[in-house]
Short mmCIF file of C-alpha atoms in Angstrom, two decimals:
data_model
loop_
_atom_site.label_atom_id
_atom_site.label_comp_id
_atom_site.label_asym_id
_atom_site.label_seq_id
_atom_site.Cartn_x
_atom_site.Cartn_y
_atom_site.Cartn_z
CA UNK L 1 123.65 114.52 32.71
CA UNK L 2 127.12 113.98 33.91
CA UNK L 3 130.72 113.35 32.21
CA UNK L 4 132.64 110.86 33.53
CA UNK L 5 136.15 111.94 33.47
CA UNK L 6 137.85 108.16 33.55
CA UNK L 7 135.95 107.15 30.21
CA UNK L 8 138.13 106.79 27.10
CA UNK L 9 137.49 108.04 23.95
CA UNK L 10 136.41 105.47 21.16
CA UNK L 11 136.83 106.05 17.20
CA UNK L 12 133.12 107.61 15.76
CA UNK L 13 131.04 104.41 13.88
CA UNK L 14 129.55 105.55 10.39
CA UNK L 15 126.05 104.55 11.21
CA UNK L 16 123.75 102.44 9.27
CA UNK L 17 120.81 104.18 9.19
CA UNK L 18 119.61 103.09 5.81
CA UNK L 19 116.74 100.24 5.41
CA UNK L 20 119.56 98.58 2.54
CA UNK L 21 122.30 98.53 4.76
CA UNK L 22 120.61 97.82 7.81
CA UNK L 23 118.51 94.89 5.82
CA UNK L 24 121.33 93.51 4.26
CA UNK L 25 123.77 93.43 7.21
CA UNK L 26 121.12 91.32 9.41
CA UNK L 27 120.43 89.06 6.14
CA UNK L 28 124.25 88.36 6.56
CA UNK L 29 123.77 88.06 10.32
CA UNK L 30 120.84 85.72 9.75
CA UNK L 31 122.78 83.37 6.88
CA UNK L 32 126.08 83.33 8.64
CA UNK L 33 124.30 81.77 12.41
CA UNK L 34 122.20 79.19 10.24
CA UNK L 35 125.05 78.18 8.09
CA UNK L 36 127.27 77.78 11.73
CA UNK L 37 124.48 76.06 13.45
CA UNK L 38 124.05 73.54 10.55
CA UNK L 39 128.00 72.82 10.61
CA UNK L 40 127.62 72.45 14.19
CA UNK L 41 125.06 69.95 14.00
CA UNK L 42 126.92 67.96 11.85
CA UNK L 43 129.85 67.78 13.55
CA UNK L 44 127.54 66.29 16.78
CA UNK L 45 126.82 63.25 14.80
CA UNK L 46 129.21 61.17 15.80
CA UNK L 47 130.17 62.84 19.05
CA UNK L 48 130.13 61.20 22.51
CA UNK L 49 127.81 63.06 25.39
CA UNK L 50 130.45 64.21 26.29
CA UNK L 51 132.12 65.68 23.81
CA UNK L 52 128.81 67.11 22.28
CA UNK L 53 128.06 69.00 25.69
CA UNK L 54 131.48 70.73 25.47
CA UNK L 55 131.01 71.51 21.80
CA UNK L 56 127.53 72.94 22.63
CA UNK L 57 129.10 75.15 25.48
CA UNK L 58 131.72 76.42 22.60
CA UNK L 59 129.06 76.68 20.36
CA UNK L 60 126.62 79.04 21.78
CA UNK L 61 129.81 81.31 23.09
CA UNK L 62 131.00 81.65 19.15
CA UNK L 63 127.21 82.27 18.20
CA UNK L 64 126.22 84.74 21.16
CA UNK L 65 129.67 86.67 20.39
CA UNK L 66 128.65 86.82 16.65
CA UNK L 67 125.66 88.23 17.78
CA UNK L 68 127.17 91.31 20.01
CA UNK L 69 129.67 91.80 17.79
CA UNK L 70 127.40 92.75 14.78
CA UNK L 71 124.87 93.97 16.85
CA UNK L 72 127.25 96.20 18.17
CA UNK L 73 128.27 97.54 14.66
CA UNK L 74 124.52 98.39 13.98
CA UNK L 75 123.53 100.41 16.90
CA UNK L 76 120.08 101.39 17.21
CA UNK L 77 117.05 99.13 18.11
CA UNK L 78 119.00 95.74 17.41
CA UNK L 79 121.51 96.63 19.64
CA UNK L 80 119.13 97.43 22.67
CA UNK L 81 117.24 93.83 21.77
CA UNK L 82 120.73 92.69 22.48
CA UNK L 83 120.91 93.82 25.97
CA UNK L 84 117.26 93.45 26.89
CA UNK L 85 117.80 89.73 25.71
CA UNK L 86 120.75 89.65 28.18
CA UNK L 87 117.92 89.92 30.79
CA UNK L 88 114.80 87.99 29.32
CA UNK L 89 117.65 85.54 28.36
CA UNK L 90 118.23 84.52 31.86
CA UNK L 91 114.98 82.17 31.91
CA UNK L 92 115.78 79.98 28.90
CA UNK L 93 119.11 81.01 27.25
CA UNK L 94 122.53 79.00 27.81
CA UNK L 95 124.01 80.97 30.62
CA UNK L 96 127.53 81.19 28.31
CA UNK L 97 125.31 82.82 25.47
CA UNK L 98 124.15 85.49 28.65
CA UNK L 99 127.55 86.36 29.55
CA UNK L 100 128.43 87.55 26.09
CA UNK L 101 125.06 89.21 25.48
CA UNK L 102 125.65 91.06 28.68
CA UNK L 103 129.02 92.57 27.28
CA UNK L 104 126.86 94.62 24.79
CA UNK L 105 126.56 98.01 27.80
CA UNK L 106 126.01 101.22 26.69
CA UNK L 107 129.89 102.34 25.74
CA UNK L 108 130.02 101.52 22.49
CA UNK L 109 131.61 104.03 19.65
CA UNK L 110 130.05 106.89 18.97
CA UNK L 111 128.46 107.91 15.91
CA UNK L 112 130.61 110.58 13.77
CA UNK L 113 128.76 113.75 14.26
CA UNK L 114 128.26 114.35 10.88
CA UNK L 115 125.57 111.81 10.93
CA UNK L 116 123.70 113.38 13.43
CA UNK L 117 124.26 117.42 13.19
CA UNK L 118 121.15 117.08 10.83
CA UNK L 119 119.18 115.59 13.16
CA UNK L 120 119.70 118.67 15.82
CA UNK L 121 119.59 121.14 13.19
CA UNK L 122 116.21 119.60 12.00
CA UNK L 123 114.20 119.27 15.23
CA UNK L 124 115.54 122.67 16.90
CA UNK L 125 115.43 124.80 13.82
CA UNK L 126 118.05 127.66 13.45
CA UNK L 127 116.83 129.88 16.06
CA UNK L 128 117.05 127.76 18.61
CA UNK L 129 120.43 126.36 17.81
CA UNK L 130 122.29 129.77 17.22
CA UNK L 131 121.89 129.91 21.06
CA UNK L 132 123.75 127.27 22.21
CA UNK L 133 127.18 125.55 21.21
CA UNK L 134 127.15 121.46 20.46
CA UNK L 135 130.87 120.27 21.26
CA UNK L 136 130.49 117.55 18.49
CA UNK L 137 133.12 115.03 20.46
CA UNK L 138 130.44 113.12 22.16
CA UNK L 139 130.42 112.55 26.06
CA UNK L 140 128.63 108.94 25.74
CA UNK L 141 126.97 106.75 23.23
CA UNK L 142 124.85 104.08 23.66
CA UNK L 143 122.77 101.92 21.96
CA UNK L 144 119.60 104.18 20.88
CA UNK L 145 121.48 107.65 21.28
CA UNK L 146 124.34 109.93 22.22
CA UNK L 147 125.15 113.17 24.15
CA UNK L 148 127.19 115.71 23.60
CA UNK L 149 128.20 119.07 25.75
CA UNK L 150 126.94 122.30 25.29
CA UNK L 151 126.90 126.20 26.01
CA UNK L 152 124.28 127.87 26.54
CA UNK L 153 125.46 131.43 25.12
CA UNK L 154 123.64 133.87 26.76
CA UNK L 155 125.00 132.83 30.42
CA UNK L 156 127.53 129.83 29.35
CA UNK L 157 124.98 127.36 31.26
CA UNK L 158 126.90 123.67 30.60
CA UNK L 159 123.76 121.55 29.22
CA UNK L 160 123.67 117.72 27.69
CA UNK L 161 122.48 117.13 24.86
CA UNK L 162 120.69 113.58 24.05
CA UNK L 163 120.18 112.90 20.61
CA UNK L 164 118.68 110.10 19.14
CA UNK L 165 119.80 108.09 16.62
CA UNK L 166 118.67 108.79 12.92
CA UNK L 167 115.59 107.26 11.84
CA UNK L 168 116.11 104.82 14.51
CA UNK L 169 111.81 104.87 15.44
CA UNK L 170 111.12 103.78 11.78
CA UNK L 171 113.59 100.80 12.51
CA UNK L 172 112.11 99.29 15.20
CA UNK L 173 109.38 96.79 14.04
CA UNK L 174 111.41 95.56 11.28
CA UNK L 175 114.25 95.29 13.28
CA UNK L 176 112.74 92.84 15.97
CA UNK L 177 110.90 90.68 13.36
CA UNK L 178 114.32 89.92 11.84
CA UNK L 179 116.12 89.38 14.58
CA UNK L 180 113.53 87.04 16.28
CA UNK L 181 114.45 85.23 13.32
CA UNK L 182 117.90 85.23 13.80
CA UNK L 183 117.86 84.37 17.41
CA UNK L 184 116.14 81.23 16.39
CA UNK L 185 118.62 80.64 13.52
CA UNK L 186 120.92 80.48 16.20
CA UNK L 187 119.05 78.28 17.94
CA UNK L 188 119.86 80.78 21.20
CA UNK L 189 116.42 80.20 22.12
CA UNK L 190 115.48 76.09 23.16
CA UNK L 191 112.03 75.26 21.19
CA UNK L 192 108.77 75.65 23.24
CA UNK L 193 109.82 79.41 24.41
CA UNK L 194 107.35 81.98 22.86
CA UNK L 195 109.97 84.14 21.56
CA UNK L 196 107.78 86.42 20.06
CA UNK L 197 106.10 87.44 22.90
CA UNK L 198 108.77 87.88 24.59
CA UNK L 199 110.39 90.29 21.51
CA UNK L 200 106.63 92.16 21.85
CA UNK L 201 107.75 93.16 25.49
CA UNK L 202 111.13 94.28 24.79
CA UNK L 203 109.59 96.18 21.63
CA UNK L 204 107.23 98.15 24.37
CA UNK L 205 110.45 98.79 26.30
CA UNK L 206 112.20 99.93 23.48
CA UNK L 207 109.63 102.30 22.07
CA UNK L 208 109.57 103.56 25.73
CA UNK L 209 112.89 104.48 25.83
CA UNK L 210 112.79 106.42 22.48
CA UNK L 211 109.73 108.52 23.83
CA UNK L 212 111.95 111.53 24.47
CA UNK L 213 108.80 113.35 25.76
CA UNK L 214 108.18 111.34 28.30
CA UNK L 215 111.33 111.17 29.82
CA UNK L 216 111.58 114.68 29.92
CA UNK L 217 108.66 114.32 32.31
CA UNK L 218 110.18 111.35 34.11
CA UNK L 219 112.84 113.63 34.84
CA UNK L 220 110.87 116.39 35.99
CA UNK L 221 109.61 113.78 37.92
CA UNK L 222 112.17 112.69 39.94
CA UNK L 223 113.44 116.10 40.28
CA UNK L 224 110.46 117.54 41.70
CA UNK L 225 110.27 114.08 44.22
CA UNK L 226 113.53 114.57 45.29
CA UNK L 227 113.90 118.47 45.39
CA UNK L 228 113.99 118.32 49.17
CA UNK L 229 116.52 115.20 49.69
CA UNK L 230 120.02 116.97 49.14
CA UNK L 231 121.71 113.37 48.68
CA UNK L 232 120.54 113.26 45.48
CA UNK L 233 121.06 115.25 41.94
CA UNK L 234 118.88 115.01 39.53
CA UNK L 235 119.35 117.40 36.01
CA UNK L 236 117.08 120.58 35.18
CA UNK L 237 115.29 119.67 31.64
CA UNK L 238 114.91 122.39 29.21
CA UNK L 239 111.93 121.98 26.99
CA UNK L 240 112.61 124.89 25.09
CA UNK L 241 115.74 122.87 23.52
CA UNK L 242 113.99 119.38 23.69
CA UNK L 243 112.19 117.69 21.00
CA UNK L 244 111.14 114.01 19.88
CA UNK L 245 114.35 113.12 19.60
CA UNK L 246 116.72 115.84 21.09
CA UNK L 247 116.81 116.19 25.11
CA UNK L 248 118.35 118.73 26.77
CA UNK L 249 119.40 118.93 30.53
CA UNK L 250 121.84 120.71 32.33
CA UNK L 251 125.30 118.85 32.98
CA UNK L 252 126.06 117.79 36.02
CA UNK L 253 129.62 117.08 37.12
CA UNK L 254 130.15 113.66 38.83
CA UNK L 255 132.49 110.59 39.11
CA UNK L 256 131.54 107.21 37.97
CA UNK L 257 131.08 104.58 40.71
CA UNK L 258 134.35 102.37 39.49
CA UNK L 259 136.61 105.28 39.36
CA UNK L 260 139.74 106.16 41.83
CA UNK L 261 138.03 108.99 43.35
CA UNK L 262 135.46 107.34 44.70
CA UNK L 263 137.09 103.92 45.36
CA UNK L 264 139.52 105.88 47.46
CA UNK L 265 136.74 107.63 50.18
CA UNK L 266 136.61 106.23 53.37
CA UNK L 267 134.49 103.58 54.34
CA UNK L 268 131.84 105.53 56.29
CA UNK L 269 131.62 107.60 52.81
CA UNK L 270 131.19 104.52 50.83
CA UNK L 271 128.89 103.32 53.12
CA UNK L 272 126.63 106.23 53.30
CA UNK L 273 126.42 106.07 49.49
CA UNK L 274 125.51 102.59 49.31
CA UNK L 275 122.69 102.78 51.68
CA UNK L 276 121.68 105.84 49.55
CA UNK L 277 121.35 103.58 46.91
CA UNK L 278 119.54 101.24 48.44
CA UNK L 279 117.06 103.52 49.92
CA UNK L 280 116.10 105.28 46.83
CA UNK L 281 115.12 102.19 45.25
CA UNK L 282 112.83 101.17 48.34
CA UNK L 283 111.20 104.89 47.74
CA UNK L 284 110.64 104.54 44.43
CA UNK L 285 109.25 100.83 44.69
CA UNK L 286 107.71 100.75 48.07
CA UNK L 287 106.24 104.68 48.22
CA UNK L 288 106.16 105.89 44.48
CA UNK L 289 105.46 102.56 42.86
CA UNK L 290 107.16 104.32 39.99
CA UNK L 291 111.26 102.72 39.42
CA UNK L 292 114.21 103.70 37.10
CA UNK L 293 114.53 99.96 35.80
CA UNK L 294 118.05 100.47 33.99
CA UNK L 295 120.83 100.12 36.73
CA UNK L 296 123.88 101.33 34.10
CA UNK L 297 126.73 102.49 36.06
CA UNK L 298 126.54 105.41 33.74
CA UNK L 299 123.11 106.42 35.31
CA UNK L 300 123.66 106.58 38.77
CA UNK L 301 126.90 108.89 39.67
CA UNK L 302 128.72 110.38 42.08
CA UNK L 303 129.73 113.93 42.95
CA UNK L 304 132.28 113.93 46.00
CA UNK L 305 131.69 116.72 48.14
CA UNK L 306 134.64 119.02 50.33
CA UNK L 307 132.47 118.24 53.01
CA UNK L 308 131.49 114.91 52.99
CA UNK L 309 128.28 114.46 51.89
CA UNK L 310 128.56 112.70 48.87
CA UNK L 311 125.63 112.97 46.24
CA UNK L 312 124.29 110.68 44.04
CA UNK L 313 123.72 112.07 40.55
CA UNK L 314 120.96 110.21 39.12
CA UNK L 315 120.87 110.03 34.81
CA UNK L 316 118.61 108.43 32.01
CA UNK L 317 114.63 107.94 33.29
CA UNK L 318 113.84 106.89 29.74
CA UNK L 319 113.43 103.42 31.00
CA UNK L 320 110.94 104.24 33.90
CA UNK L 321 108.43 102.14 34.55
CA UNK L 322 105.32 102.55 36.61
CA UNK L 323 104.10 99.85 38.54
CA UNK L 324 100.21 98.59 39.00
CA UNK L 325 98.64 98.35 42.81
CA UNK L 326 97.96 94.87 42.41
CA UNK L 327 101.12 93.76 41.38
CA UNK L 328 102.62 95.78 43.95
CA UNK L 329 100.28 94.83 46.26
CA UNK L 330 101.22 90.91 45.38
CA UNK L 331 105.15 91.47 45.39
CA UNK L 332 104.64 92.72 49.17
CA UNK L 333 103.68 89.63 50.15
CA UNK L 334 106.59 88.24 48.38
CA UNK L 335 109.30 90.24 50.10
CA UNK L 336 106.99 90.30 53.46
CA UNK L 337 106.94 86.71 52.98
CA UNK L 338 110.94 86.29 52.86
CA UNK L 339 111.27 88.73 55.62
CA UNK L 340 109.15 87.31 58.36
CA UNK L 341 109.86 83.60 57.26
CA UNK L 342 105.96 83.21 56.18
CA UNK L 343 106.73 80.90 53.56
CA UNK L 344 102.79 80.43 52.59
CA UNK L 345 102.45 84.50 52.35
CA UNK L 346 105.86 84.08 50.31
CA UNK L 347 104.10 81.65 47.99
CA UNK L 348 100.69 82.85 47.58
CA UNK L 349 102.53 86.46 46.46
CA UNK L 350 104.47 84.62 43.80
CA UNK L 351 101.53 82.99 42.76
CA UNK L 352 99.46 86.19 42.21
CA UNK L 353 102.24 88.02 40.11
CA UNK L 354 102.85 84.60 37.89
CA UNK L 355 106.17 83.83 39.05
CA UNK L 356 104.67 80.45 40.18
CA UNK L 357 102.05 78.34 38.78
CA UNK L 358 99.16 77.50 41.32
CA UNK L 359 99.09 73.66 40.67
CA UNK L 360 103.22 73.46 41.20
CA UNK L 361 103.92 70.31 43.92
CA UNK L 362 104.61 71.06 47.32
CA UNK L 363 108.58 70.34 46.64
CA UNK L 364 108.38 73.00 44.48
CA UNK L 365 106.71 75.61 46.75
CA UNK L 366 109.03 74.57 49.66
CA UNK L 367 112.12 74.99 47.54
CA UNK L 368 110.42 78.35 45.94
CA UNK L 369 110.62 79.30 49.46
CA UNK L 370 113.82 78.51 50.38
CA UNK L 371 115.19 80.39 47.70
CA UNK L 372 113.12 83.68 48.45
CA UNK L 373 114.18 83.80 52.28
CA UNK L 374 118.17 83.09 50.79
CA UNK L 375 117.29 86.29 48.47
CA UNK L 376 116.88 88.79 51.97
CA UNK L 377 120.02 87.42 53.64
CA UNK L 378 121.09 90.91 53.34
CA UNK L 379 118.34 92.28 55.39
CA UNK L 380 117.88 89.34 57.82
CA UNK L 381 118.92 89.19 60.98
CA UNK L 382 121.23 86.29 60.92
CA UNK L 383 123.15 86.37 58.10
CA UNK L 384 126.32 84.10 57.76
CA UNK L 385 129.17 85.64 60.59
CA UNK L 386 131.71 86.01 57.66
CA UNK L 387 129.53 88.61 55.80
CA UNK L 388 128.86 90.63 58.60
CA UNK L 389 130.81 93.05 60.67
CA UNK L 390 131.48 93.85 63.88
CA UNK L 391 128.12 96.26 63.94
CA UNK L 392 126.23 93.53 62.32
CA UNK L 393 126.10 95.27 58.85
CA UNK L 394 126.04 93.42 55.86
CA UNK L 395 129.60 93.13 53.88
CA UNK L 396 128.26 93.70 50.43
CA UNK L 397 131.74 93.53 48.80
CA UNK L 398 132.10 90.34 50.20
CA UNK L 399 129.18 88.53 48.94
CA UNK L 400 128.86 85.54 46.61
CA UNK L 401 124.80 85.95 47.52
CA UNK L 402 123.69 86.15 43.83
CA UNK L 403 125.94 82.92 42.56
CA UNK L 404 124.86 80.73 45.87
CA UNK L 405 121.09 81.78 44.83
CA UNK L 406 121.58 80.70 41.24
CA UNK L 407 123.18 77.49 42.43
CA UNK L 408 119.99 77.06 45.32
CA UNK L 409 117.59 76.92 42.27
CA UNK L 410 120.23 74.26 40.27
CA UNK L 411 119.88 72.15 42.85
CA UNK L 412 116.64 72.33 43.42
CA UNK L 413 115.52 71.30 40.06
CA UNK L 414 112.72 73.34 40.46
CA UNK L 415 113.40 75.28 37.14
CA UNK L 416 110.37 73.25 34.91
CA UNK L 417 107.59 75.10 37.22
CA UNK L 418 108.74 78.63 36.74
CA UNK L 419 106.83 80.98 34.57
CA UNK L 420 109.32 83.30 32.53
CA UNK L 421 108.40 86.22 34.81
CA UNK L 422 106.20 88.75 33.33
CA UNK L 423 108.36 92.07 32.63
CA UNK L 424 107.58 94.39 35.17
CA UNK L 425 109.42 91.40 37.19
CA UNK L 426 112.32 91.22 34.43
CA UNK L 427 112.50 94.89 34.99
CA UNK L 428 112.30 95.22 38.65
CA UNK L 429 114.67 92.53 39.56
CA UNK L 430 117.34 94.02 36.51
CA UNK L 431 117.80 97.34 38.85
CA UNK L 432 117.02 95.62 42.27
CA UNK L 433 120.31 93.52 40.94
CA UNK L 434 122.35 96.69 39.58
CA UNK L 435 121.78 98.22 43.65
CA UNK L 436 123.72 94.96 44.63
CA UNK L 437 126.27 95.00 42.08
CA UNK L 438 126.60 99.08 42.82
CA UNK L 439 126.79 98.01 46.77
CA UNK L 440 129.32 95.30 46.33
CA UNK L 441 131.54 97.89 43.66
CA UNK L 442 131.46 100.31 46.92
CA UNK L 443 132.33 97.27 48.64
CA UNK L 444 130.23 98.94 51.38
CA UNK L 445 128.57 97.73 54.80
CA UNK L 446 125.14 98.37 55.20
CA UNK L 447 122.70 97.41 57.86
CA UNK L 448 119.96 97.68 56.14
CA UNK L 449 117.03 95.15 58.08
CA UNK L 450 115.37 98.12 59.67
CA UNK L 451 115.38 100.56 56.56
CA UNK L 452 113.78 97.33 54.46
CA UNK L 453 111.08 97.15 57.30
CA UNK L 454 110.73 100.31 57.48
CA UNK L 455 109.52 100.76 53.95
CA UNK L 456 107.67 97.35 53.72
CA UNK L 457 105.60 97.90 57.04
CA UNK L 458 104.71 101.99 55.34
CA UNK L 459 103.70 100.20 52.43
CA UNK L 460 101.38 98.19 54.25
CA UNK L 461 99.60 100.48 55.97
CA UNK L 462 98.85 102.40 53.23
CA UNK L 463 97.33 99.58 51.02
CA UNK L 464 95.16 98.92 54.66
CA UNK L 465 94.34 102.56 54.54
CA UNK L 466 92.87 102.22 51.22
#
């Protein structure tokens, strides 16, 4: 793992670990949205449309900010429901309740160490921890852990330590029971949306992301896929330290993407590091069929080299997610679709991974496709003059792509006939749309068209092989 240098330090939260305290804050949470959505109700009554649409806009800010802000307090599973919401909530939640939701990252306080010295002392036992030195300031804390430096004393080896957050596991059921019932308190979620289904996926993710086992092996993973690519970084895992809920790699210095230092390199630098970016993800979709699905700044670093070549330092694989042939095989044809202008190969690939329904009107497949082939203006061959330089690469930094695609399906009034995507879409399009926030950030230019074919044409003949 890697320490950002540019990241400020943030006062340590006493955690709530307890089932009282936890219970009773979201019983607050719970009484305090009803008892605002009932004042707000009433104060529609007599309300021209007007007026009542503004109020509503107002209304789901205040109750969406509630939300992250005690969310925020509690940490653990709640908090990560938060930010998975964030994404699910894109299909059916106000888009002013998203923008708040999407403020709850993974920077929040830390937990005071005392809280969590147990925990290490616990699952390493005594041996094992007389051989290394915890720095107890924290480097990071998120939502479902924290890590902290360390020395390994017998050769002062820097090492991360990842440690989860107190009895968090036990949480997690009760956790998303009550805040499904919250969330419709709020009334954050429109009626007709099967909420709880939807909390049943993010309850997978999140039980995913606590199985500290298996991302030791992601890790390993990745490590041993990428041992011979020296653009990328990926941290040693020590087992012999690691444990259900401790993780321990080796730290690995790096920048974040925002900071000076890597703002500052030259273009070509920035630009080699962008299509880095982007080329990893077509390897790890289009060859491994196995993706890193959370696109965190924090995950995906940068160490700047004496010589040049820059290296990605990649973080946190406890949200892999490995994807099935068929639904690969289906998405294909989606991006295959958008990249040859086949709009009925586009179609019949949405159809097959349940993005579209099968008996949708033909308006509604046209405009489906319209949309899709907007999507790959990045990789096509004619994009717009002003988002393009002189070598016909694509001006990331210069983009409104994502906001003109939002405002294609608006218009289109197509919105009725989507499916909420099943997750491994949620997931796949949440990093695919972290590479093109992390390519604008580098504000880099990319030509890209050939790499894209490149991958999609491999992937085809290997399904044709099969």
């Amino acid at each position: 793992m890697a320490r950002d240098s540019d990241s400020g330090r943030k006062k340590p939260l006493k955690l709530k670990t307890g089932s009282f305290d936890r219970n009773a804050a979201m019983a607050r949470m719970g009484m305090v949205a009803g008892a605002q959505f009932a004042g707000h109700t009433l104060g529609n009554l007599f309300r021209s449309k007007e007026d009542k649409e503004r109020r509503n806009r107002d209304f789901y800010i205040k109750q969406a900010q509630f939300l992250a802000d005690e969310l925020g307090q509690l940490k653990g599973s709640v908090m990560k429901v938060g930010q998975m919401l964030s994404v699910y909530g894109q299909y059916f939640m106000p888009p002013e309740a998203i923008e708040v939701l999407r403020s709850l990252q993974d920077d929040s306080p830390p937990v005071a160490w005392e809280d969590l010295e147990p925990v290490v002392v616990q699952r390493l036992g005594s041996k094992r921890l007389a051989e290394i030195d915890i720095d107890p300031e924290p480097l990071a804390a998120a939502s479902l852990g924290q890590v902290h430096r360390a020395t390994r004393k017998s050769d002062g080896m820097q090492l991360c330590v990842k440690i989860q957050y107190p009895k968090l596991a036990d949480a997690i059921d009760s956790d998303i029971r009550t805040l499904t019932q919250i969330v419709r308190l709020a009334r954050l979620a429109p009626k007709g949306v099967e909420l709880s289904s939807i909390m049943e996926e993010v309850r997978e993710m999140i039980y995913r992301e606590v199985d500290y086992d298996r991302e030791l092996r992601m890790t390993r993973e990745f490590s041993e896929r990428l041992a011979d690519d020296p653009r990328f970084v990926v941290p040693q895992v020590f087992p012999e330290y690691s444990t259900e809920t401790v993780l321990v790699t080796s730290f690995e210095q790096a920048h974040h993407v925002q900071s000076d230092t890597v703002q500052n390199l030259s273009q070509v630098r920035r630009d080699r590091l962008g299509a880095q970016a982007l080329e990893l993800f077509f390897r790890e979709f289009f060859v491994w069929g196995i993706v890193q699905t959370d696109p965190h700044f924090g995950n995906y670093k940068v160490r700047v080299n004496d010589d040049g070549n820059d290296q990605m330092v990649l973080l946190d694989f406890g949200a892999t997610r490995e994807f099935a042939p068929r639904f690969l095989g289906s998405y294909y044809d989606v991006v295959t679709g958008a990249f040859e202008r086949d709009a009925k190969r586009l179609i019949d690939g949405a159809i097959g991974i349940n993005l579209l329904r099968r008996d949708s009107p033909q308006h509604v497949f046209d405009a489906f496709a319209k949309v899709g082939m907007l999507m790959i203006e990045p990789f096509s061959d004619d994009a717009p003059a002003p988002l393009t330089n002189a070598e016909g690469a694509y001006r990331w930094g210069d983009s409104d792509l994502p906001f003109r695609v939002s405002r294609a399906v608006s218009d289109a009034a197509i919105s009725r006939w989507f499916r909420i995507p099943p997750r491994e879409i949620v997931f796949l399009h949440r990093r695919l749309g972290g590479v093109f926030v992390l390519l604008a950030v580098l504000d880099a230019e990319v030509d890209s068209r050939d790499m894209l074919a490149s991958y999609l044409y491999r992937a085809r003949d290997a399904e044709q092989s099969t």
